[in-house]
PDB file of N, CA, C and O in Angstrom:
ATOM      1  N   MET A  21      -8.641 -17.428   4.642  1.00  0.00           N
ATOM      2  CA  MET A  21      -7.852 -17.023   3.493  1.00  0.00           C
ATOM      3  C   MET A  21      -7.094 -15.748   3.861  1.00  0.00           C
ATOM      4  O   MET A  21      -7.593 -14.901   4.580  1.00  0.00           O
ATOM      5  N   THR A  22      -5.894 -15.618   3.346  1.00  0.00           N
ATOM      6  CA  THR A  22      -5.114 -14.400   3.554  1.00  0.00           C
ATOM      7  C   THR A  22      -5.090 -13.598   2.261  1.00  0.00           C
ATOM      8  O   THR A  22      -4.803 -14.135   1.196  1.00  0.00           O
ATOM      9  N   VAL A  23      -5.416 -12.320   2.397  1.00  0.00           N
ATOM     10  CA  VAL A  23      -5.411 -11.393   1.276  1.00  0.00           C
ATOM     11  C   VAL A  23      -4.367 -10.321   1.560  1.00  0.00           C
ATOM     12  O   VAL A  23      -4.281  -9.814   2.681  1.00  0.00           O
ATOM     13  N   ALA A  24      -3.583  -9.992   0.555  1.00  0.00           N
ATOM     14  CA  ALA A  24      -2.596  -8.914   0.677  1.00  0.00           C
ATOM     15  C   ALA A  24      -3.017  -7.759  -0.226  1.00  0.00           C
ATOM     16  O   ALA A  24      -3.330  -7.968  -1.395  1.00  0.00           O
ATOM     17  N   LEU A  25      -3.055  -6.570   0.344  1.00  0.00           N
ATOM     18  CA  LEU A  25      -3.321  -5.361  -0.431  1.00  0.00           C
ATOM     19  C   LEU A  25      -2.009  -4.612  -0.592  1.00  0.00           C
ATOM     20  O   LEU A  25      -1.285  -4.401   0.385  1.00  0.00           O
ATOM     21  N   MET A  26      -1.715  -4.233  -1.825  1.00  0.00           N
ATOM     22  CA  MET A  26      -0.484  -3.497  -2.109  1.00  0.00           C
ATOM     23  C   MET A  26      -0.856  -2.120  -2.618  1.00  0.00           C
ATOM     24  O   MET A  26      -1.697  -1.975  -3.504  1.00  0.00           O
ATOM     25  N   TRP A  27      -0.230  -1.112  -2.050  1.00  0.00           N
ATOM     26  CA  TRP A  27      -0.442   0.288  -2.396  1.00  0.00           C
ATOM     27  C   TRP A  27       0.932   0.847  -2.760  1.00  0.00           C
ATOM     28  O   TRP A  27       1.865   0.748  -1.961  1.00  0.00           O
ATOM     29  N   GLU A  28       1.071   1.418  -3.956  1.00  0.00           N
ATOM     30  CA  GLU A  28       2.378   1.921  -4.393  1.00  0.00           C
ATOM     31  C   GLU A  28       2.218   3.288  -5.040  1.00  0.00           C
ATOM     32  O   GLU A  28       1.293   3.509  -5.827  1.00  0.00           O
ATOM     33  N   ALA A  29       3.096   4.195  -4.647  1.00  0.00           N
ATOM     34  CA  ALA A  29       3.063   5.555  -5.197  1.00  0.00           C
ATOM     35  C   ALA A  29       4.480   6.028  -5.480  1.00  0.00           C
ATOM     36  O   ALA A  29       5.445   5.587  -4.838  1.00  0.00           O
ATOM     37  N   ARG A  30       4.593   6.922  -6.434  1.00  0.00           N
ATOM     38  CA  ARG A  30       5.879   7.546  -6.755  1.00  0.00           C
ATOM     39  C   ARG A  30       5.769   9.017  -6.394  1.00  0.00           C
ATOM     40  O   ARG A  30       4.863   9.716  -6.837  1.00  0.00           O
ATOM     41  N   ALA A  31       6.708   9.471  -5.591  1.00  0.00           N
ATOM     42  CA  ALA A  31       6.669  10.845  -5.096  1.00  0.00           C
ATOM     43  C   ALA A  31       6.986  11.852  -6.197  1.00  0.00           C
ATOM     44  O   ALA A  31       7.687  11.544  -7.160  1.00  0.00           O
ATOM     45  N   ALA A  32       6.465  13.033  -6.018  1.00  0.00           N
ATOM     46  CA  ALA A  32       6.847  14.143  -6.875  1.00  0.00           C
ATOM     47  C   ALA A  32       8.338  14.425  -6.638  1.00  0.00           C
ATOM     48  O   ALA A  32       8.905  14.056  -5.602  1.00  0.00           O
ATOM     49  N   GLN A  33       8.964  15.063  -7.604  1.00  0.00           N
ATOM     50  CA  GLN A  33      10.400  15.353  -7.529  1.00  0.00           C
ATOM     51  C   GLN A  33      10.783  15.958  -6.177  1.00  0.00           C
ATOM     52  O   GLN A  33      10.211  16.960  -5.760  1.00  0.00           O
ATOM     53  N   GLY A  34      11.729  15.299  -5.494  1.00  0.00           N
ATOM     54  CA  GLY A  34      12.244  15.800  -4.220  1.00  0.00           C
ATOM     55  C   GLY A  34      11.325  15.580  -3.027  1.00  0.00           C
ATOM     56  O   GLY A  34      11.616  16.071  -1.936  1.00  0.00           O
ATOM     57  N   ARG A  35      10.235  14.818  -3.178  1.00  0.00           N
ATOM     58  CA  ARG A  35       9.258  14.649  -2.101  1.00  0.00           C
ATOM     59  C   ARG A  35       9.223  13.226  -1.544  1.00  0.00           C
ATOM     60  O   ARG A  35       8.282  12.847  -0.863  1.00  0.00           O
ATOM     61  N   GLY A  36      10.254  12.434  -1.834  1.00  0.00           N
ATOM     62  CA  GLY A  36      10.273  11.040  -1.386  1.00  0.00           C
ATOM     63  C   GLY A  36      10.134  10.883   0.120  1.00  0.00           C
ATOM     64  O   GLY A  36       9.346  10.069   0.590  1.00  0.00           O
ATOM     65  N   ALA A  37      10.882  11.658   0.883  1.00  0.00           N
ATOM     66  CA  ALA A  37      10.799  11.571   2.344  1.00  0.00           C
ATOM     67  C   ALA A  37       9.424  12.000   2.833  1.00  0.00           C
ATOM     68  O   ALA A  37       8.875  11.411   3.774  1.00  0.00           O
ATOM     69  N   ASP A  38       8.847  13.004   2.192  1.00  0.00           N
ATOM     70  CA  ASP A  38       7.505  13.462   2.570  1.00  0.00           C
ATOM     71  C   ASP A  38       6.458  12.389   2.311  1.00  0.00           C
ATOM     72  O   ASP A  38       5.564  12.163   3.133  1.00  0.00           O
ATOM     73  N   LEU A  39       6.560  11.712   1.169  1.00  0.00           N
ATOM     74  CA  LEU A  39       5.603  10.652   0.855  1.00  0.00           C
ATOM     75  C   LEU A  39       5.742   9.490   1.831  1.00  0.00           C
ATOM     76  O   LEU A  39       4.735   8.947   2.304  1.00  0.00           O
ATOM     77  N   LEU A  40       6.961   9.128   2.169  1.00  0.00           N
ATOM     78  CA  LEU A  40       7.189   8.048   3.123  1.00  0.00           C
ATOM     79  C   LEU A  40       6.590   8.401   4.485  1.00  0.00           C
ATOM     80  O   LEU A  40       5.895   7.589   5.105  1.00  0.00           O
ATOM     81  N   THR A  41       6.823   9.616   4.947  1.00  0.00           N
ATOM     82  CA  THR A  41       6.260  10.070   6.222  1.00  0.00           C
ATOM     83  C   THR A  41       4.738  10.063   6.167  1.00  0.00           C
ATOM     84  O   THR A  41       4.068   9.630   7.111  1.00  0.00           O
ATOM     85  N   TRP A  42       4.182  10.530   5.057  1.00  0.00           N
ATOM     86  CA  TRP A  42       2.728  10.563   4.899  1.00  0.00           C
ATOM     87  C   TRP A  42       2.159   9.144   4.973  1.00  0.00           C
ATOM     88  O   TRP A  42       1.194   8.892   5.694  1.00  0.00           O
ATOM     89  N   ALA A  43       2.752   8.203   4.230  1.00  0.00           N
ATOM     90  CA  ALA A  43       2.258   6.821   4.211  1.00  0.00           C
ATOM     91  C   ALA A  43       2.336   6.189   5.596  1.00  0.00           C
ATOM     92  O   ALA A  43       1.396   5.524   6.034  1.00  0.00           O
ATOM     93  N   ASP A  44       3.448   6.402   6.296  1.00  0.00           N
ATOM     94  CA  ASP A  44       3.599   5.843   7.650  1.00  0.00           C
ATOM     95  C   ASP A  44       2.557   6.401   8.612  1.00  0.00           C
ATOM     96  O   ASP A  44       2.161   5.731   9.555  1.00  0.00           O
ATOM     97  N   GLY A  45       2.122   7.627   8.381  1.00  0.00           N
ATOM     98  CA  GLY A  45       1.167   8.274   9.277  1.00  0.00           C
ATOM     99  C   GLY A  45      -0.290   7.941   9.010  1.00  0.00           C
ATOM    100  O   GLY A  45      -1.166   8.343   9.777  1.00  0.00           O
ATOM    101  N   GLN A  46      -0.560   7.178   7.966  1.00  0.00           N
ATOM    102  CA  GLN A  46      -1.948   6.843   7.636  1.00  0.00           C
ATOM    103  C   GLN A  46      -2.427   5.671   8.480  1.00  0.00           C
ATOM    104  O   GLN A  46      -1.822   4.608   8.475  1.00  0.00           O
ATOM    105  N   SER A  47      -3.519   5.885   9.199  1.00  0.00           N
ATOM    106  CA  SER A  47      -4.101   4.782   9.961  1.00  0.00           C
ATOM    107  C   SER A  47      -5.265   4.205   9.168  1.00  0.00           C
ATOM    108  O   SER A  47      -5.829   4.870   8.295  1.00  0.00           O
ATOM    109  N   LEU A  48      -5.584   2.984   9.459  1.00  0.00           N
ATOM    110  CA  LEU A  48      -6.681   2.289   8.794  1.00  0.00           C
ATOM    111  C   LEU A  48      -7.816   2.088   9.801  1.00  0.00           C
ATOM    112  O   LEU A  48      -7.584   2.018  11.007  1.00  0.00           O
ATOM    113  N   ALA A  49      -9.033   1.972   9.302  1.00  0.00           N
ATOM    114  CA  ALA A  49     -10.197   1.804  10.171  1.00  0.00           C
ATOM    115  C   ALA A  49     -10.118   0.508  10.983  1.00  0.00           C
ATOM    116  O   ALA A  49     -10.696   0.416  12.068  1.00  0.00           O
ATOM    117  N   GLU A  50      -9.429  -0.501  10.458  1.00  0.00           N
ATOM    118  CA  GLU A  50      -9.194  -1.763  11.160  1.00  0.00           C
ATOM    119  C   GLU A  50      -7.703  -2.072  11.102  1.00  0.00           C
ATOM    120  O   GLU A  50      -7.021  -1.615  10.189  1.00  0.00           O
ATOM    121  N   LEU A  51      -7.239  -2.856  12.048  1.00  0.00           N
ATOM    122  CA  LEU A  51      -5.832  -3.253  12.030  1.00  0.00           C
ATOM    123  C   LEU A  51      -5.651  -4.508  11.188  1.00  0.00           C
ATOM    124  O   LEU A  51      -6.348  -5.506  11.399  1.00  0.00           O
ATOM    125  N   PRO A  52      -4.722  -4.494  10.237  1.00  0.00           N
ATOM    126  CA  PRO A  52      -4.441  -5.701   9.451  1.00  0.00           C
ATOM    127  C   PRO A  52      -3.655  -6.706  10.289  1.00  0.00           C
ATOM    128  O   PRO A  52      -3.142  -6.374  11.361  1.00  0.00           O
ATOM    129  N   LEU A  53      -3.541  -7.921   9.772  1.00  0.00           N
ATOM    130  CA  LEU A  53      -2.700  -8.918  10.434  1.00  0.00           C
ATOM    131  C   LEU A  53      -1.252  -8.449  10.472  1.00  0.00           C
ATOM    132  O   LEU A  53      -0.521  -8.696  11.430  1.00  0.00           O
ATOM    133  N   ARG A  54      -0.864  -7.761   9.416  1.00  0.00           N
ATOM    134  CA  ARG A  54       0.526  -7.294   9.266  1.00  0.00           C
ATOM    135  C   ARG A  54       0.524  -6.111   8.310  1.00  0.00           C
ATOM    136  O   ARG A  54      -0.301  -6.034   7.405  1.00  0.00           O
ATOM    137  N   ARG A  55       1.470  -5.222   8.496  1.00  0.00           N
ATOM    138  CA  ARG A  55       1.631  -4.069   7.612  1.00  0.00           C
ATOM    139  C   ARG A  55       3.114  -3.764   7.493  1.00  0.00           C
ATOM    140  O   ARG A  55       3.819  -3.698   8.499  1.00  0.00           O
ATOM    141  N   GLU A  56       3.586  -3.596   6.267  1.00  0.00           N
ATOM    142  CA  GLU A  56       4.991  -3.244   6.034  1.00  0.00           C
ATOM    143  C   GLU A  56       5.064  -2.122   5.018  1.00  0.00           C
ATOM    144  O   GLU A  56       4.276  -2.076   4.075  1.00  0.00           O
ATOM    145  N   THR A  57       6.039  -1.259   5.212  1.00  0.00           N
ATOM    146  CA  THR A  57       6.270  -0.143   4.302  1.00  0.00           C
ATOM    147  C   THR A  57       7.669  -0.293   3.719  1.00  0.00           C
ATOM    148  O   THR A  57       8.629  -0.580   4.439  1.00  0.00           O
ATOM    149  N   PHE A  58       7.783  -0.086   2.416  1.00  0.00           N
ATOM    150  CA  PHE A  58       9.049  -0.217   1.698  1.00  0.00           C
ATOM    151  C   PHE A  58       9.302   1.054   0.897  1.00  0.00           C
ATOM    152  O   PHE A  58       8.360   1.772   0.540  1.00  0.00           O
ATOM    153  N   ARG A  59      10.564   1.286   0.576  1.00  0.00           N
ATOM    154  CA  ARG A  59      10.902   2.367  -0.350  1.00  0.00           C
ATOM    155  C   ARG A  59      11.835   1.811  -1.414  1.00  0.00           C
ATOM    156  O   ARG A  59      12.489   0.785  -1.213  1.00  0.00           O
ATOM    157  N   ALA A  60      11.874   2.509  -2.556  1.00  0.00           N
ATOM    158  CA  ALA A  60      12.672   2.047  -3.680  1.00  0.00           C
ATOM    159  C   ALA A  60      13.200   3.257  -4.433  1.00  0.00           C
ATOM    160  O   ALA A  60      12.762   4.391  -4.198  1.00  0.00           O
ATOM    161  N   PRO A  61      14.147   3.032  -5.351  1.00  0.00           N
ATOM    162  CA  PRO A  61      14.640   4.136  -6.166  1.00  0.00           C
ATOM    163  C   PRO A  61      13.487   4.863  -6.861  1.00  0.00           C
ATOM    164  O   PRO A  61      12.396   4.323  -7.019  1.00  0.00           O
ATOM    165  N   GLN A  62      13.760   6.062  -7.279  1.00  0.00           N
ATOM    166  CA  GLN A  62      12.805   6.957  -7.921  1.00  0.00           C
ATOM    167  C   GLN A  62      11.718   7.398  -6.947  1.00  0.00           C
ATOM    168  O   GLN A  62      10.603   7.712  -7.337  1.00  0.00           O
ATOM    169  N   ASP A  63      12.076   7.425  -5.646  1.00  0.00           N
ATOM    170  CA  ASP A  63      11.168   7.898  -4.598  1.00  0.00           C
ATOM    171  C   ASP A  63       9.827   7.180  -4.604  1.00  0.00           C
ATOM    172  O   ASP A  63       8.769   7.785  -4.448  1.00  0.00           O
ATOM    173  N   ARG A  64       9.876   5.844  -4.779  1.00  0.00           N
ATOM    174  CA  ARG A  64       8.655   5.042  -4.728  1.00  0.00           C
ATOM    175  C   ARG A  64       8.450   4.511  -3.316  1.00  0.00           C
ATOM    176  O   ARG A  64       9.406   4.177  -2.619  1.00  0.00           O
ATOM    177  N   VAL A  65       7.189   4.452  -2.903  1.00  0.00           N
ATOM    178  CA  VAL A  65       6.810   3.937  -1.591  1.00  0.00           C
ATOM    179  C   VAL A  65       5.771   2.840  -1.806  1.00  0.00           C
ATOM    180  O   VAL A  65       4.828   3.005  -2.585  1.00  0.00           O
ATOM    181  N   LEU A  66       5.961   1.717  -1.124  1.00  0.00           N
ATOM    182  CA  LEU A  66       5.063   0.574  -1.220  1.00  0.00           C
ATOM    183  C   LEU A  66       4.597   0.216   0.182  1.00  0.00           C
ATOM    184  O   LEU A  66       5.409   0.096   1.099  1.00  0.00           O
ATOM    185  N   VAL A  67       3.289   0.049   0.349  1.00  0.00           N
ATOM    186  CA  VAL A  67       2.722  -0.417   1.617  1.00  0.00           C
ATOM    187  C   VAL A  67       1.938  -1.687   1.319  1.00  0.00           C
ATOM    188  O   VAL A  67       1.084  -1.704   0.435  1.00  0.00           O
ATOM    189  N   ILE A  68       2.254  -2.757   2.055  1.00  0.00           N
ATOM    190  CA  ILE A  68       1.537  -4.012   1.921  1.00  0.00           C
ATOM    191  C   ILE A  68       0.846  -4.298   3.250  1.00  0.00           C
ATOM    192  O   ILE A  68       1.472  -4.214   4.307  1.00  0.00           O
ATOM    193  N   THR A  69      -0.438  -4.613   3.177  1.00  0.00           N
ATOM    194  CA  THR A  69      -1.184  -5.027   4.359  1.00  0.00           C
ATOM    195  C   THR A  69      -1.732  -6.424   4.108  1.00  0.00           C
ATOM    196  O   THR A  69      -2.120  -6.758   2.994  1.00  0.00           O
ATOM    197  N   TRP A  70      -1.736  -7.247   5.161  1.00  0.00           N
ATOM    198  CA  TRP A  70      -2.240  -8.614   5.088  1.00  0.00           C
ATOM    199  C   TRP A  70      -3.500  -8.706   5.940  1.00  0.00           C
ATOM    200  O   TRP A  70      -3.548  -8.171   7.054  1.00  0.00           O
ATOM    201  N   TRP A  71      -4.511  -9.407   5.409  1.00  0.00           N
ATOM    202  CA  TRP A  71      -5.812  -9.511   6.055  1.00  0.00           C
ATOM    203  C   TRP A  71      -6.294 -10.955   6.066  1.00  0.00           C
ATOM    204  O   TRP A  71      -6.073 -11.687   5.111  1.00  0.00           O
ATOM    205  N   ASP A  72      -6.992 -11.330   7.118  1.00  0.00           N
ATOM    206  CA  ASP A  72      -7.691 -12.611   7.168  1.00  0.00           C
ATOM    207  C   ASP A  72      -9.092 -12.329   6.631  1.00  0.00           C
ATOM    208  O   ASP A  72      -9.981 -11.895   7.377  1.00  0.00           O
ATOM    209  N   ALA A  73      -9.263 -12.515   5.327  1.00  0.00           N
ATOM    210  CA  ALA A  73     -10.519 -12.149   4.678  1.00  0.00           C
ATOM    211  C   ALA A  73     -10.636 -12.861   3.339  1.00  0.00           C
ATOM    212  O   ALA A  73      -9.655 -13.402   2.820  1.00  0.00           O
ATOM    213  N   GLU A  74     -11.833 -12.859   2.803  1.00  0.00           N
ATOM    214  CA  GLU A  74     -12.054 -13.374   1.458  1.00  0.00           C
ATOM    215  C   GLU A  74     -11.479 -12.388   0.452  1.00  0.00           C
ATOM    216  O   GLU A  74     -11.359 -11.183   0.723  1.00  0.00           O
ATOM    217  N   TYR A  75     -11.171 -12.875  -0.732  1.00  0.00           N
ATOM    218  CA  TYR A  75     -10.533 -12.051  -1.759  1.00  0.00           C
ATOM    219  C   TYR A  75     -11.330 -10.785  -2.070  1.00  0.00           C
ATOM    220  O   TYR A  75     -10.770  -9.708  -2.225  1.00  0.00           O
ATOM    221  N   ASP A  76     -12.634 -10.903  -2.148  1.00  0.00           N
ATOM    222  CA  ASP A  76     -13.457  -9.757  -2.545  1.00  0.00           C
ATOM    223  C   ASP A  76     -14.044  -8.975  -1.366  1.00  0.00           C
ATOM    224  O   ASP A  76     -14.923  -8.133  -1.540  1.00  0.00           O
ATOM    225  N   ALA A  77     -13.547  -9.227  -0.155  1.00  0.00           N
ATOM    226  CA  ALA A  77     -14.044  -8.522   1.032  1.00  0.00           C
ATOM    227  C   ALA A  77     -13.740  -7.029   0.946  1.00  0.00           C
ATOM    228  O   ALA A  77     -12.732  -6.618   0.362  1.00  0.00           O
ATOM    229  N   GLU A  78     -14.624  -6.228   1.532  1.00  0.00           N
ATOM    230  CA  GLU A  78     -14.342  -4.798   1.636  1.00  0.00           C
ATOM    231  C   GLU A  78     -13.324  -4.610   2.754  1.00  0.00           C
ATOM    232  O   GLU A  78     -13.577  -4.992   3.894  1.00  0.00           O
ATOM    233  N   LEU A  79     -12.186  -4.039   2.405  1.00  0.00           N
ATOM    234  CA  LEU A  79     -11.106  -3.855   3.368  1.00  0.00           C
ATOM    235  C   LEU A  79     -10.644  -2.403   3.321  1.00  0.00           C
ATOM    236  O   LEU A  79     -10.672  -1.775   2.258  1.00  0.00           O
ATOM    237  N   PRO A  80     -10.201  -1.867   4.462  1.00  0.00           N
ATOM    238  CA  PRO A  80      -9.699  -0.497   4.455  1.00  0.00           C
ATOM    239  C   PRO A  80      -8.392  -0.401   3.677  1.00  0.00           C
ATOM    240  O   PRO A  80      -7.537  -1.279   3.784  1.00  0.00           O
ATOM    241  N   GLU A  81      -8.280   0.638   2.883  1.00  0.00           N
ATOM    242  CA  GLU A  81      -7.078   0.856   2.082  1.00  0.00           C
ATOM    243  C   GLU A  81      -6.531   2.250   2.330  1.00  0.00           C
ATOM    244  O   GLU A  81      -7.278   3.154   2.736  1.00  0.00           O
ATOM    245  N   LEU A  82      -5.255   2.430   2.085  1.00  0.00           N
ATOM    246  CA  LEU A  82      -4.684   3.765   2.179  1.00  0.00           C
ATOM    247  C   LEU A  82      -5.326   4.662   1.123  1.00  0.00           C
ATOM    248  O   LEU A  82      -5.569   4.217  -0.001  1.00  0.00           O
ATOM    249  N   PRO A  83      -5.569   5.899   1.470  1.00  0.00           N
ATOM    250  CA  PRO A  83      -6.153   6.825   0.499  1.00  0.00           C
ATOM    251  C   PRO A  83      -5.097   7.323  -0.480  1.00  0.00           C
ATOM    252  O   PRO A  83      -3.910   6.999  -0.365  1.00  0.00           O
ATOM    253  N   ASP A  84      -5.535   8.120  -1.424  1.00  0.00           N
ATOM    254  CA  ASP A  84      -4.595   8.802  -2.319  1.00  0.00           C
ATOM    255  C   ASP A  84      -3.999   9.989  -1.577  1.00  0.00           C
ATOM    256  O   ASP A  84      -4.724  10.716  -0.894  1.00  0.00           O
ATOM    257  N   PRO A  85      -2.704  10.211  -1.707  1.00  0.00           N
ATOM    258  CA  PRO A  85      -2.102  11.396  -1.115  1.00  0.00           C
ATOM    259  C   PRO A  85      -2.495  12.654  -1.902  1.00  0.00           C
ATOM    260  O   PRO A  85      -3.053  12.551  -2.998  1.00  0.00           O
ATOM    261  N   ALA A  86      -2.183  13.794  -1.356  1.00  0.00           N
ATOM    262  CA  ALA A  86      -2.448  15.054  -2.057  1.00  0.00           C
ATOM    263  C   ALA A  86      -1.735  15.032  -3.410  1.00  0.00           C
ATOM    264  O   ALA A  86      -0.628  14.495  -3.524  1.00  0.00           O
ATOM    265  N   PRO A  87      -2.342  15.595  -4.437  1.00  0.00           N
ATOM    266  CA  PRO A  87      -1.751  15.560  -5.785  1.00  0.00           C
ATOM    267  C   PRO A  87      -0.333  16.127  -5.871  1.00  0.00           C
ATOM    268  O   PRO A  87       0.464  15.658  -6.673  1.00  0.00           O
ATOM    269  N   ASP A  88      -0.009  17.107  -5.040  1.00  0.00           N
ATOM    270  CA  ASP A  88       1.335  17.698  -5.108  1.00  0.00           C
ATOM    271  C   ASP A  88       2.412  16.807  -4.493  1.00  0.00           C
ATOM    272  O   ASP A  88       3.595  17.088  -4.601  1.00  0.00           O
ATOM    273  N   LEU A  89       2.002  15.702  -3.863  1.00  0.00           N
ATOM    274  CA  LEU A  89       2.952  14.794  -3.222  1.00  0.00           C
ATOM    275  C   LEU A  89       3.376  13.653  -4.145  1.00  0.00           C
ATOM    276  O   LEU A  89       4.389  13.005  -3.908  1.00  0.00           O
ATOM    277  N   VAL A  90       2.617  13.402  -5.199  1.00  0.00           N
ATOM    278  CA  VAL A  90       2.902  12.271  -6.089  1.00  0.00           C
ATOM    279  C   VAL A  90       3.095  12.731  -7.528  1.00  0.00           C
ATOM    280  O   VAL A  90       2.603  13.781  -7.933  1.00  0.00           O
ATOM    281  N   SER A  91       3.813  11.909  -8.304  1.00  0.00           N
ATOM    282  CA  SER A  91       4.083  12.250  -9.706  1.00  0.00           C
ATOM    283  C   SER A  91       3.159  11.517 -10.679  1.00  0.00           C
ATOM    284  O   SER A  91       3.197  11.779 -11.873  1.00  0.00           O
ATOM    285  N   ARG A  92       2.367  10.579 -10.142  1.00  0.00           N
ATOM    286  CA  ARG A  92       1.426   9.822 -10.976  1.00  0.00           C
ATOM    287  C   ARG A  92       0.377   9.221 -10.051  1.00  0.00           C
ATOM    288  O   ARG A  92       0.558   9.204  -8.838  1.00  0.00           O
ATOM    289  N   PRO A  93      -0.714   8.699 -10.610  1.00  0.00           N
ATOM    290  CA  PRO A  93      -1.734   8.083  -9.748  1.00  0.00           C
ATOM    291  C   PRO A  93      -1.175   6.892  -8.969  1.00  0.00           C
ATOM    292  O   PRO A  93      -0.250   6.209  -9.420  1.00  0.00           O
ATOM    293  N   VAL A  94      -1.747   6.651  -7.812  1.00  0.00           N
ATOM    294  CA  VAL A  94      -1.384   5.510  -6.971  1.00  0.00           C
ATOM    295  C   VAL A  94      -1.758   4.218  -7.695  1.00  0.00           C
ATOM    296  O   VAL A  94      -2.778   4.154  -8.380  1.00  0.00           O
ATOM    297  N   HIS A  95      -0.926   3.196  -7.544  1.00  0.00           N
ATOM    298  CA  HIS A  95      -1.234   1.864  -8.070  1.00  0.00           C
ATOM    299  C   HIS A  95      -1.668   0.993  -6.893  1.00  0.00           C
ATOM    300  O   HIS A  95      -1.072   1.054  -5.813  1.00  0.00           O
ATOM    301  N   ARG A  96      -2.682   0.167  -7.126  1.00  0.00           N
ATOM    302  CA  ARG A  96      -3.185  -0.746  -6.092  1.00  0.00           C
ATOM    303  C   ARG A  96      -3.353  -2.142  -6.696  1.00  0.00           C
ATOM    304  O   ARG A  96      -3.825  -2.272  -7.817  1.00  0.00           O
ATOM    305  N   TRP A  97      -2.979  -3.157  -5.901  1.00  0.00           N
ATOM    306  CA  TRP A  97      -3.156  -4.539  -6.309  1.00  0.00           C
ATOM    307  C   TRP A  97      -3.700  -5.325  -5.128  1.00  0.00           C
ATOM    308  O   TRP A  97      -3.439  -4.990  -3.971  1.00  0.00           O
ATOM    309  N   ARG A  98      -4.391  -6.405  -5.431  1.00  0.00           N
ATOM    310  CA  ARG A  98      -4.917  -7.312  -4.402  1.00  0.00           C
ATOM    311  C   ARG A  98      -4.496  -8.725  -4.791  1.00  0.00           C
ATOM    312  O   ARG A  98      -4.658  -9.138  -5.927  1.00  0.00           O
ATOM    313  N   PHE A  99      -3.972  -9.463  -3.815  1.00  0.00           N
ATOM    314  CA  PHE A  99      -3.528 -10.832  -4.034  1.00  0.00           C
ATOM    315  C   PHE A  99      -4.089 -11.734  -2.948  1.00  0.00           C
ATOM    316  O   PHE A  99      -4.294 -11.287  -1.822  1.00  0.00           O
ATOM    317  N   GLU A 100      -4.291 -13.000  -3.275  1.00  0.00           N
ATOM    318  CA  GLU A 100      -4.676 -13.975  -2.261  1.00  0.00           C
ATOM    319  C   GLU A 100      -3.552 -14.990  -2.102  1.00  0.00           C
ATOM    320  O   GLU A 100      -2.870 -15.338  -3.073  1.00  0.00           O
ATOM    321  N   SER A 101      -3.361 -15.462  -0.906  1.00  0.00           N
ATOM    322  CA  SER A 101      -2.332 -16.469  -0.634  1.00  0.00           C
ATOM    323  C   SER A 101      -2.732 -17.793  -1.255  1.00  0.00           C
ATOM    324  O   SER A 101      -3.897 -18.174  -1.249  1.00  0.00           O
ATOM    325  N   VAL A 102      -1.739 -18.486  -1.794  1.00  0.00           N
ATOM    326  CA  VAL A 102      -1.986 -19.828  -2.322  1.00  0.00           C
ATOM    327  C   VAL A 102      -1.554 -20.895  -1.320  1.00  0.00           C
ATOM    328  O   VAL A 102      -1.566 -22.077  -1.616  1.00  0.00           O
ATOM    329  N   GLY A 103      -1.123 -20.475  -0.131  1.00  0.00           N
ATOM    330  CA  GLY A 103      -0.845 -21.396   0.950  1.00  0.00           C
ATOM    331  C   GLY A 103       0.483 -22.114   0.869  1.00  0.00           C
ATOM    332  O   GLY A 103       0.697 -23.104   1.532  1.00  0.00           O
ATOM    333  N   ARG A 104       1.405 -21.614   0.043  1.00  0.00           N
ATOM    334  CA  ARG A 104       2.742 -22.220  -0.045  1.00  0.00           C
ATOM    335  C   ARG A 104       3.765 -21.273   0.549  1.00  0.00           C
ATOM    336  O   ARG A 104       3.615 -20.071   0.464  1.00  0.00           O
ATOM    337  N   SER A 105       4.839 -21.826   1.084  1.00  0.00           N
ATOM    338  CA  SER A 105       5.907 -20.981   1.626  1.00  0.00           C
ATOM    339  C   SER A 105       6.947 -20.708   0.589  1.00  0.00           C
ATOM    340  O   SER A 105       7.175 -21.433  -0.306  1.00  0.00           O
TER     341      SER A 105
END
């Protein structure tokens, strides 16, 4: 089964580049099958990691950044593949 973990944060005012750099620099205890980083308006950063694991498996996740780097708590979601393209 493939599980995707999504981590999304909104940077504090004027800190979008800092948050993006911080997210890119975070290593995980294990390597995922795939990892992609995205950015969006309002200085939002999204990191998606894909894993070959069961839905409820314990998987390494990005931590919370320092409070001064974000404008709100980090959002996290977990999805499982339904096997369709």
